[in-house]
Amino acid sequence: MKEKYAGSPLPPARPRLGSMPAAGPCAACAVRMLSVCGVIQENDLHRLAAIAKAQEAEAHHTFVTAGDPAAFLFNITEGVVKVYRLLSDGRQQITGFLFGGDFLGLGADDTYAFSAEAVTRVRYCRFERGALMRLLVEFPRMEQRLLGIASSELAAAQEQMVLLGRKTAREKLATFLTMLSRRMPSLGNPRDRLDLPMSRADIADYLGLTTETVSRTFTQLRGEGLIELPKGGGVRLRRESALAEIGEGG
Amino acid sequence: MKEKYAGSPLPPARPRLGSMPAAGPCAACAVRMLSVCGVIQENDLHRLAAIAKAQEAEAHHTFVTAGDPAAFLFNITEGVVKVYRLLSDGRQQITGFLFGGDFLGLGADDTYAFSAEAVTRVRYCRFERGALMRLLVEFPRMEQRLLGIASSELAAAQEQMVLLGRKTAREKLATFLTMLSRRMPSLGNPRDRLDLPMSRADIADYLGLTTETVSRTFTQLRGEGLIELPKGGGVRLRRESALAEIGEGG
DNA sequence: CGCACACTTGAGTAATGTCAAAGAGTGTGG
DNA sequence: CCACACTCTTTGACATTACTCAAGTGTGCG
């Protein structure tokens, strides 16, 4: 097995920058300001903490299964998650990779229509669905924020449809790398170094390709000097703007 | 030109069933209960009517253009709309077809990231964005409803990603026909007769195929006795359940 | 050290795209 | 009212991208 991440314990969550320590786990959350929780005032945080339960999942653990009652919503605090759907014969489509700060659970009604699996070891907050919904009534700003999140997820989903329906393998991979690159700053990493904790098979299932095509396309991009593929895994982007342009069909 | 719908005026909007006539255009709206507006009480409807402007668009008219300031949100009351994105070289991906009762505008921030074009002659309500957002503060049920709409759109988008990324041409078309069929009852049409007001090219751009492949696949399904393609256009589904099964990869 | 697994590379295939042309439906103008 | 022009759709022949199957390479873990 690959298990690049499973073995090593996660470092402790970073304390929130530039603020006094406050009571409760939410106040210490490293990604609070990135997430839904950022709109709750300090003195109301205990209300949020009351319905939140911090949890961890090992790499490859499936913590949401399509078809199960949608009892919980989640906020990823650390690590990488893949969200996917399956066809009856096992074909898989990954609908998104989630990182620290990302919200999980919109788009579910009574039962989950998707599954979610930890790609690396993952930390997340689990909210009881009904309790969170009741809280929204009291904190309208949180509901507004959730609507904003849903809205941007929708925009991202439409973007992904363009990718899946109309882009070539080369454009798909270039877009994928560019999108990951853009997320790096908020995760505190340099934009040109990507860890790629997900397997080639996962990348393929996200881009609507096969592992072989993903692999060949990586090789092709390396051959053109656009990326490097260092020994230990990951990618280094050598010409981000060129990649971005390829991704746009340029 | 095709113009199957452009020439004939739309019939007058059906009055809402089972209620007394009330003042204002919203009270008479045929699709109110299907849409966001359904959560507003009768006696508050004038508030909604004050920020809504009923409009019409001829077939092939583009009434939302990607990149324009997102000043309005829309509620389709009658007709069919296509929502799409373009790549710089003209490749098109249709992200959805909208029908009476559907909401349009979620997923936009400052500027629209998508374009919308009338497929048939269309009637819609146009809401000034800021005014609608202010109204949401007063009518939390409307905001909840909007979140629910965003949520189900997200689920539909994920479903479409599976289609685009992992299904064959045959499965794509079977899924498309099945989905349209499921929407027919709420539009007041029989489930097994589909008008298909959109062109083969539009269907192709929705399914990530070419017109030729769509056409060949229609012919193939007809050859198997699953559908009929009557002279005047449209489709008749002869074996809905078989189509549904094909669409699921069965 | 060797097994497992992931990744890469190669060869051949299949599904879908491209190019081209003919058929069908519709509206227009003579 | 008919003929033409236009567009949409269908069909055919061929090209190409990406998939499938298969083998080889590399890496980590027991």
Short mmCIF file of N, CA and C in Angstrom, two decimals, chain B residues 96-237:
data_model
loop_
_atom_site.label_atom_id
_atom_site.label_comp_id
_atom_site.label_asym_id
_atom_site.label_seq_id
_atom_site.Cartn_x
_atom_site.Cartn_y
_atom_site.Cartn_z
N GLY B 96 -27.20 22.97 -17.88
CA GLY B 96 -28.55 22.59 -17.50
C GLY B 96 -29.59 23.15 -18.43
N PHE B 97 -30.71 22.46 -18.50
CA PHE B 97 -31.91 23.00 -19.15
C PHE B 97 -32.89 23.35 -18.05
N LEU B 98 -33.48 24.53 -18.15
CA LEU B 98 -34.42 24.97 -17.13
C LEU B 98 -35.84 25.00 -17.69
N PHE B 99 -36.79 24.69 -16.83
CA PHE B 99 -38.21 24.66 -17.21
C PHE B 99 -39.00 25.54 -16.25
N GLY B 100 -40.29 25.61 -16.48
CA GLY B 100 -41.15 26.41 -15.62
C GLY B 100 -40.96 26.05 -14.15
N GLY B 101 -40.78 27.07 -13.32
CA GLY B 101 -40.58 26.84 -11.90
C GLY B 101 -39.13 26.85 -11.49
N ASP B 102 -38.21 26.69 -12.46
CA ASP B 102 -36.79 26.64 -12.12
C ASP B 102 -36.22 28.01 -11.82
N PHE B 103 -35.26 28.02 -10.94
CA PHE B 103 -34.60 29.24 -10.53
C PHE B 103 -33.27 29.36 -11.25
N LEU B 104 -32.90 30.58 -11.58
CA LEU B 104 -31.64 30.79 -12.30
C LEU B 104 -30.86 31.92 -11.65
N GLY B 105 -29.62 31.68 -11.36
CA GLY B 105 -28.79 32.76 -10.84
C GLY B 105 -27.91 32.35 -9.68
N LEU B 106 -28.23 31.23 -9.06
CA LEU B 106 -27.33 30.74 -8.03
C LEU B 106 -26.01 30.36 -8.68
N GLY B 107 -24.94 30.55 -7.96
CA GLY B 107 -23.65 30.21 -8.52
C GLY B 107 -22.98 31.41 -9.15
N ALA B 108 -23.65 32.56 -9.12
CA ALA B 108 -23.02 33.78 -9.63
C ALA B 108 -22.53 34.61 -8.44
N ASP B 109 -21.36 35.18 -8.55
CA ASP B 109 -20.97 36.16 -7.54
C ASP B 109 -21.15 37.56 -8.13
N ASP B 110 -20.08 38.30 -8.36
CA ASP B 110 -20.25 39.66 -8.90
C ASP B 110 -20.67 39.65 -10.36
N THR B 111 -20.09 38.72 -11.10
CA THR B 111 -20.44 38.62 -12.52
C THR B 111 -20.94 37.21 -12.80
N TYR B 112 -21.77 37.09 -13.80
CA TYR B 112 -22.24 35.76 -14.20
C TYR B 112 -21.08 34.93 -14.73
N ALA B 113 -21.06 33.67 -14.34
CA ALA B 113 -20.03 32.77 -14.87
C ALA B 113 -20.61 31.91 -15.98
N PHE B 114 -21.87 32.14 -16.29
CA PHE B 114 -22.57 31.32 -17.29
C PHE B 114 -23.41 32.25 -18.17
N SER B 115 -23.84 31.74 -19.29
CA SER B 115 -24.80 32.44 -20.12
C SER B 115 -26.10 31.65 -20.11
N ALA B 116 -27.19 32.34 -20.41
CA ALA B 116 -28.49 31.67 -20.49
C ALA B 116 -29.21 32.14 -21.73
N GLU B 117 -29.76 31.19 -22.44
CA GLU B 117 -30.41 31.49 -23.71
C GLU B 117 -31.77 30.80 -23.76
N ALA B 118 -32.76 31.52 -24.26
CA ALA B 118 -34.08 30.92 -24.43
C ALA B 118 -34.03 29.88 -25.54
N VAL B 119 -34.51 28.69 -25.25
CA VAL B 119 -34.57 27.63 -26.27
C VAL B 119 -35.89 27.75 -27.01
N THR B 120 -36.95 27.92 -26.26
CA THR B 120 -38.26 28.26 -26.82
C THR B 120 -38.53 29.70 -26.42
N ARG B 121 -39.66 30.25 -26.84
CA ARG B 121 -40.06 31.51 -26.25
C ARG B 121 -40.24 31.26 -24.76
N VAL B 122 -39.79 32.21 -23.97
CA VAL B 122 -39.71 32.00 -22.53
C VAL B 122 -40.35 33.17 -21.80
N ARG B 123 -41.03 32.84 -20.71
CA ARG B 123 -41.47 33.87 -19.76
C ARG B 123 -40.70 33.67 -18.48
N TYR B 124 -40.27 34.75 -17.88
CA TYR B 124 -39.56 34.62 -16.61
C TYR B 124 -39.76 35.85 -15.75
N CYS B 125 -39.52 35.70 -14.46
CA CYS B 125 -39.52 36.83 -13.55
C CYS B 125 -38.09 37.22 -13.27
N ARG B 126 -37.84 38.50 -13.29
CA ARG B 126 -36.50 39.01 -13.06
C ARG B 126 -36.48 39.73 -11.72
N PHE B 127 -35.58 39.33 -10.84
CA PHE B 127 -35.47 39.98 -9.54
C PHE B 127 -34.18 40.78 -9.47
N GLU B 128 -34.27 41.97 -8.99
CA GLU B 128 -33.05 42.74 -8.77
C GLU B 128 -32.34 42.06 -7.61
N ARG B 129 -31.09 41.75 -7.83
CA ARG B 129 -30.33 40.92 -6.93
C ARG B 129 -30.28 41.46 -5.50
N GLY B 130 -29.85 42.69 -5.37
CA GLY B 130 -29.71 43.28 -4.04
C GLY B 130 -31.05 43.32 -3.31
N ALA B 131 -32.09 43.68 -4.04
CA ALA B 131 -33.42 43.76 -3.44
C ALA B 131 -33.87 42.38 -2.96
N LEU B 132 -33.60 41.37 -3.75
CA LEU B 132 -33.99 40.02 -3.35
C LEU B 132 -33.23 39.60 -2.10
N MET B 133 -31.94 39.91 -2.08
CA MET B 133 -31.12 39.54 -0.93
C MET B 133 -31.64 40.22 0.34
N ARG B 134 -32.04 41.49 0.20
CA ARG B 134 -32.59 42.20 1.37
C ARG B 134 -33.91 41.57 1.82
N LEU B 135 -34.67 41.12 0.85
CA LEU B 135 -35.94 40.50 1.18
C LEU B 135 -35.73 39.19 1.96
N LEU B 136 -34.63 38.52 1.64
CA LEU B 136 -34.34 37.25 2.31
C LEU B 136 -34.20 37.44 3.82
N VAL B 137 -33.68 38.61 4.21
CA VAL B 137 -33.50 38.88 5.63
C VAL B 137 -34.86 38.91 6.35
N GLU B 138 -35.85 39.45 5.64
CA GLU B 138 -37.19 39.54 6.24
C GLU B 138 -37.95 38.23 6.16
N PHE B 139 -37.66 37.45 5.13
CA PHE B 139 -38.38 36.20 4.94
C PHE B 139 -37.43 35.01 4.99
N PRO B 140 -37.10 34.61 6.20
CA PRO B 140 -36.11 33.54 6.34
C PRO B 140 -36.54 32.24 5.66
N ARG B 141 -37.84 32.04 5.55
CA ARG B 141 -38.28 30.81 4.89
C ARG B 141 -37.87 30.81 3.43
N MET B 142 -37.80 32.02 2.87
CA MET B 142 -37.38 32.12 1.48
C MET B 142 -35.89 31.77 1.36
N GLU B 143 -35.14 32.23 2.34
CA GLU B 143 -33.72 31.90 2.32
C GLU B 143 -33.51 30.39 2.49
N GLN B 144 -34.28 29.81 3.38
CA GLN B 144 -34.19 28.36 3.55
C GLN B 144 -34.52 27.64 2.24
N ARG B 145 -35.54 28.15 1.59
CA ARG B 145 -35.95 27.53 0.35
C ARG B 145 -34.84 27.63 -0.70
N LEU B 146 -34.22 28.79 -0.72
CA LEU B 146 -33.13 29.01 -1.67
C LEU B 146 -31.96 28.07 -1.38
N LEU B 147 -31.69 27.87 -0.11
CA LEU B 147 -30.64 26.92 0.27
C LEU B 147 -31.02 25.52 -0.18
N GLY B 148 -32.29 25.18 -0.01
CA GLY B 148 -32.75 23.88 -0.47
C GLY B 148 -32.62 23.72 -1.97
N ILE B 149 -32.92 24.78 -2.70
CA ILE B 149 -32.79 24.75 -4.15
C ILE B 149 -31.32 24.58 -4.54
N ALA B 150 -30.47 25.35 -3.89
CA ALA B 150 -29.03 25.25 -4.17
C ALA B 150 -28.55 23.84 -3.89
N SER B 151 -29.06 23.28 -2.81
CA SER B 151 -28.66 21.94 -2.42
C SER B 151 -29.07 20.90 -3.46
N SER B 152 -30.28 21.00 -3.96
CA SER B 152 -30.69 20.00 -4.95
C SER B 152 -30.03 20.25 -6.30
N GLU B 153 -29.72 21.50 -6.60
CA GLU B 153 -28.97 21.76 -7.83
C GLU B 153 -27.58 21.14 -7.76
N LEU B 154 -27.03 21.21 -6.56
CA LEU B 154 -25.71 20.63 -6.35
C LEU B 154 -25.74 19.12 -6.55
N ALA B 155 -26.77 18.49 -6.02
CA ALA B 155 -26.92 17.05 -6.20
C ALA B 155 -27.07 16.71 -7.68
N ALA B 156 -27.85 17.52 -8.39
CA ALA B 156 -28.04 17.29 -9.81
C ALA B 156 -26.73 17.49 -10.57
N ALA B 157 -25.96 18.48 -10.15
CA ALA B 157 -24.68 18.74 -10.81
C ALA B 157 -23.73 17.56 -10.63
N GLN B 158 -23.75 16.97 -9.43
CA GLN B 158 -22.90 15.80 -9.20
C GLN B 158 -23.33 14.63 -10.07
N GLU B 159 -24.62 14.47 -10.19
CA GLU B 159 -25.16 13.42 -11.06
C GLU B 159 -24.69 13.63 -12.50
N GLN B 160 -24.70 14.87 -12.92
CA GLN B 160 -24.29 15.20 -14.28
C GLN B 160 -22.79 14.94 -14.47
N MET B 161 -22.02 15.15 -13.41
CA MET B 161 -20.58 14.85 -13.51
C MET B 161 -20.35 13.36 -13.74
N VAL B 162 -21.15 12.53 -13.07
CA VAL B 162 -21.05 11.09 -13.30
C VAL B 162 -21.34 10.78 -14.75
N LEU B 163 -22.39 11.41 -15.25
CA LEU B 163 -22.78 11.20 -16.64
C LEU B 163 -21.64 11.59 -17.58
N LEU B 164 -21.12 12.80 -17.39
CA LEU B 164 -20.11 13.32 -18.31
C LEU B 164 -18.79 12.55 -18.21
N GLY B 165 -18.46 12.16 -17.00
CA GLY B 165 -17.15 11.55 -16.80
C GLY B 165 -17.10 10.06 -17.03
N ARG B 166 -18.23 9.39 -16.83
CA ARG B 166 -18.17 7.93 -16.75
C ARG B 166 -19.18 7.16 -17.58
N LYS B 167 -20.09 7.85 -18.24
CA LYS B 167 -21.09 7.09 -19.00
C LYS B 167 -20.80 7.07 -20.49
N THR B 168 -21.26 6.03 -21.16
CA THR B 168 -21.13 5.92 -22.61
C THR B 168 -22.20 6.79 -23.27
N ALA B 169 -22.06 7.00 -24.57
CA ALA B 169 -23.01 7.81 -25.32
C ALA B 169 -24.43 7.28 -25.14
N ARG B 170 -24.54 5.97 -25.23
CA ARG B 170 -25.84 5.32 -25.07
C ARG B 170 -26.42 5.58 -23.69
N GLU B 171 -25.61 5.43 -22.67
CA GLU B 171 -26.06 5.66 -21.30
C GLU B 171 -26.41 7.13 -21.07
N LYS B 172 -25.62 8.00 -21.67
CA LYS B 172 -25.88 9.43 -21.53
C LYS B 172 -27.25 9.79 -22.09
N LEU B 173 -27.52 9.30 -23.29
CA LEU B 173 -28.79 9.67 -23.90
C LEU B 173 -29.96 9.04 -23.15
N ALA B 174 -29.80 7.81 -22.72
CA ALA B 174 -30.86 7.15 -21.95
C ALA B 174 -31.13 7.92 -20.66
N THR B 175 -30.09 8.38 -20.01
CA THR B 175 -30.24 9.16 -18.78
C THR B 175 -30.96 10.48 -19.07
N PHE B 176 -30.55 11.11 -20.14
CA PHE B 176 -31.16 12.39 -20.53
C PHE B 176 -32.66 12.24 -20.74
N LEU B 177 -33.04 11.23 -21.49
CA LEU B 177 -34.46 11.01 -21.76
C LEU B 177 -35.21 10.68 -20.48
N THR B 178 -34.59 9.89 -19.63
CA THR B 178 -35.23 9.51 -18.37
C THR B 178 -35.43 10.72 -17.48
N MET B 179 -34.43 11.59 -17.42
CA MET B 179 -34.55 12.78 -16.58
C MET B 179 -35.64 13.71 -17.08
N LEU B 180 -35.67 13.90 -18.39
CA LEU B 180 -36.73 14.74 -18.95
C LEU B 180 -38.10 14.13 -18.63
N SER B 181 -38.17 12.83 -18.81
CA SER B 181 -39.43 12.14 -18.55
C SER B 181 -39.93 12.38 -17.13
N ARG B 182 -39.00 12.34 -16.18
CA ARG B 182 -39.38 12.53 -14.78
C ARG B 182 -39.88 13.94 -14.50
N ARG B 183 -39.49 14.89 -15.32
CA ARG B 183 -39.93 16.26 -15.08
C ARG B 183 -41.30 16.54 -15.69
N MET B 184 -41.72 15.69 -16.60
CA MET B 184 -42.96 15.96 -17.33
C MET B 184 -44.19 16.14 -16.43
N PRO B 185 -44.40 15.26 -15.44
CA PRO B 185 -45.62 15.41 -14.64
C PRO B 185 -45.81 16.81 -14.06
N SER B 186 -44.77 17.39 -13.49
CA SER B 186 -44.93 18.71 -12.87
C SER B 186 -45.15 19.80 -13.91
N LEU B 187 -44.85 19.50 -15.16
CA LEU B 187 -45.13 20.46 -16.23
C LEU B 187 -46.47 20.16 -16.89
N GLY B 188 -47.13 19.13 -16.40
CA GLY B 188 -48.45 18.83 -16.89
C GLY B 188 -48.48 18.05 -18.20
N ASN B 189 -47.40 17.36 -18.52
CA ASN B 189 -47.35 16.57 -19.74
C ASN B 189 -47.21 15.09 -19.41
N PRO B 190 -47.63 14.23 -20.34
CA PRO B 190 -47.45 12.79 -20.11
C PRO B 190 -45.96 12.44 -20.09
N ARG B 191 -45.62 11.46 -19.28
CA ARG B 191 -44.21 11.12 -19.07
C ARG B 191 -43.55 10.50 -20.29
N ASP B 192 -44.33 9.93 -21.16
CA ASP B 192 -43.69 9.19 -22.26
C ASP B 192 -43.62 9.97 -23.57
N ARG B 193 -44.05 11.23 -23.53
CA ARG B 193 -43.95 12.07 -24.74
C ARG B 193 -43.08 13.28 -24.42
N LEU B 194 -41.98 13.37 -25.09
CA LEU B 194 -41.08 14.51 -24.85
C LEU B 194 -41.03 15.38 -26.10
N ASP B 195 -41.14 16.68 -25.88
CA ASP B 195 -41.12 17.62 -27.00
C ASP B 195 -39.74 17.77 -27.62
N LEU B 196 -38.73 17.74 -26.76
CA LEU B 196 -37.36 18.01 -27.19
C LEU B 196 -37.25 19.31 -28.00
N PRO B 197 -37.59 20.42 -27.38
CA PRO B 197 -37.47 21.69 -28.10
C PRO B 197 -36.03 22.07 -28.43
N MET B 198 -35.08 21.48 -27.73
CA MET B 198 -33.67 21.81 -27.98
C MET B 198 -33.16 21.00 -29.18
N SER B 199 -32.18 21.58 -29.87
CA SER B 199 -31.62 20.92 -31.05
C SER B 199 -30.73 19.75 -30.65
N ARG B 200 -30.39 18.93 -31.64
CA ARG B 200 -29.44 17.84 -31.41
C ARG B 200 -28.10 18.40 -30.93
N ALA B 201 -27.75 19.55 -31.48
CA ALA B 201 -26.48 20.18 -31.08
C ALA B 201 -26.53 20.56 -29.59
N ASP B 202 -27.67 21.04 -29.13
CA ASP B 202 -27.81 21.38 -27.72
C ASP B 202 -27.73 20.13 -26.84
N ILE B 203 -28.39 19.08 -27.28
CA ILE B 203 -28.34 17.83 -26.52
C ILE B 203 -26.89 17.35 -26.44
N ALA B 204 -26.20 17.45 -27.58
CA ALA B 204 -24.79 17.05 -27.62
C ALA B 204 -23.96 17.89 -26.64
N ASP B 205 -24.20 19.20 -26.63
CA ASP B 205 -23.44 20.08 -25.76
C ASP B 205 -23.80 19.86 -24.29
N TYR B 206 -24.94 19.30 -24.04
CA TYR B 206 -25.32 18.98 -22.67
C TYR B 206 -24.69 17.66 -22.23
N LEU B 207 -24.56 16.72 -23.15
CA LEU B 207 -24.10 15.37 -22.80
C LEU B 207 -22.61 15.17 -23.06
N GLY B 208 -21.94 16.18 -23.56
CA GLY B 208 -20.51 16.03 -23.86
C GLY B 208 -20.27 15.14 -25.05
N LEU B 209 -21.09 15.31 -26.10
CA LEU B 209 -20.97 14.49 -27.31
C LEU B 209 -21.00 15.42 -28.52
N THR B 210 -21.06 14.83 -29.71
CA THR B 210 -21.28 15.62 -30.92
C THR B 210 -22.70 15.37 -31.42
N THR B 211 -23.18 16.25 -32.29
CA THR B 211 -24.51 16.05 -32.87
C THR B 211 -24.60 14.70 -33.57
N GLU B 212 -23.56 14.36 -34.30
CA GLU B 212 -23.59 13.10 -35.04
C GLU B 212 -23.77 11.91 -34.11
N THR B 213 -23.03 11.91 -33.02
CA THR B 213 -23.15 10.79 -32.08
C THR B 213 -24.54 10.76 -31.44
N VAL B 214 -25.08 11.93 -31.12
CA VAL B 214 -26.43 11.97 -30.56
C VAL B 214 -27.42 11.39 -31.56
N SER B 215 -27.28 11.81 -32.80
CA SER B 215 -28.19 11.35 -33.84
C SER B 215 -28.09 9.83 -34.02
N ARG B 216 -26.88 9.34 -34.14
CA ARG B 216 -26.67 7.89 -34.28
C ARG B 216 -27.25 7.12 -33.10
N THR B 217 -27.09 7.69 -31.90
CA THR B 217 -27.56 6.99 -30.71
C THR B 217 -29.08 6.97 -30.65
N PHE B 218 -29.72 8.06 -31.08
CA PHE B 218 -31.17 8.07 -31.20
C PHE B 218 -31.62 6.95 -32.14
N THR B 219 -30.94 6.89 -33.28
CA THR B 219 -31.29 5.87 -34.27
C THR B 219 -31.12 4.46 -33.68
N GLN B 220 -30.05 4.29 -32.92
CA GLN B 220 -29.78 2.99 -32.30
C GLN B 220 -30.91 2.61 -31.32
N LEU B 221 -31.29 3.57 -30.47
CA LEU B 221 -32.34 3.29 -29.48
C LEU B 221 -33.68 3.00 -30.18
N ARG B 222 -33.91 3.71 -31.28
CA ARG B 222 -35.13 3.44 -32.03
C ARG B 222 -35.10 2.04 -32.61
N GLY B 223 -33.95 1.67 -33.14
CA GLY B 223 -33.77 0.34 -33.71
C GLY B 223 -34.04 -0.77 -32.71
N GLU B 224 -33.81 -0.49 -31.44
CA GLU B 224 -34.04 -1.49 -30.41
C GLU B 224 -35.46 -1.43 -29.86
N GLY B 225 -36.27 -0.54 -30.43
CA GLY B 225 -37.65 -0.45 -29.99
C GLY B 225 -37.85 0.25 -28.66
N LEU B 226 -36.83 0.95 -28.20
CA LEU B 226 -36.95 1.64 -26.90
C LEU B 226 -37.66 2.97 -27.04
N ILE B 227 -37.50 3.59 -28.18
CA ILE B 227 -38.13 4.90 -28.40
C ILE B 227 -38.71 4.95 -29.81
N GLU B 228 -39.59 5.92 -30.02
CA GLU B 228 -40.04 6.27 -31.37
C GLU B 228 -39.66 7.71 -31.64
N LEU B 229 -39.40 8.01 -32.91
CA LEU B 229 -39.07 9.38 -33.29
C LEU B 229 -40.10 9.86 -34.29
N PRO B 230 -41.22 10.39 -33.79
CA PRO B 230 -42.33 10.78 -34.68
C PRO B 230 -41.89 11.88 -35.64
N LYS B 231 -42.63 11.97 -36.73
CA LYS B 231 -42.33 12.96 -37.77
C LYS B 231 -42.11 14.37 -37.22
N GLY B 232 -43.09 14.88 -36.55
CA GLY B 232 -43.05 16.29 -36.16
C GLY B 232 -41.98 16.68 -35.16
N GLY B 233 -41.13 15.73 -34.78
CA GLY B 233 -40.13 16.02 -33.75
C GLY B 233 -40.54 15.45 -32.42
N GLY B 234 -39.67 15.56 -31.45
CA GLY B 234 -39.95 14.96 -30.14
C GLY B 234 -39.63 13.49 -30.10
N VAL B 235 -39.88 12.87 -28.99
CA VAL B 235 -39.63 11.44 -28.81
C VAL B 235 -40.79 10.82 -28.07
N ARG B 236 -41.07 9.60 -28.36
CA ARG B 236 -41.98 8.84 -27.52
C ARG B 236 -41.19 7.72 -26.87
N LEU B 237 -41.25 7.64 -25.57
CA LEU B 237 -40.54 6.58 -24.85
C LEU B 237 -41.43 5.35 -24.78
#
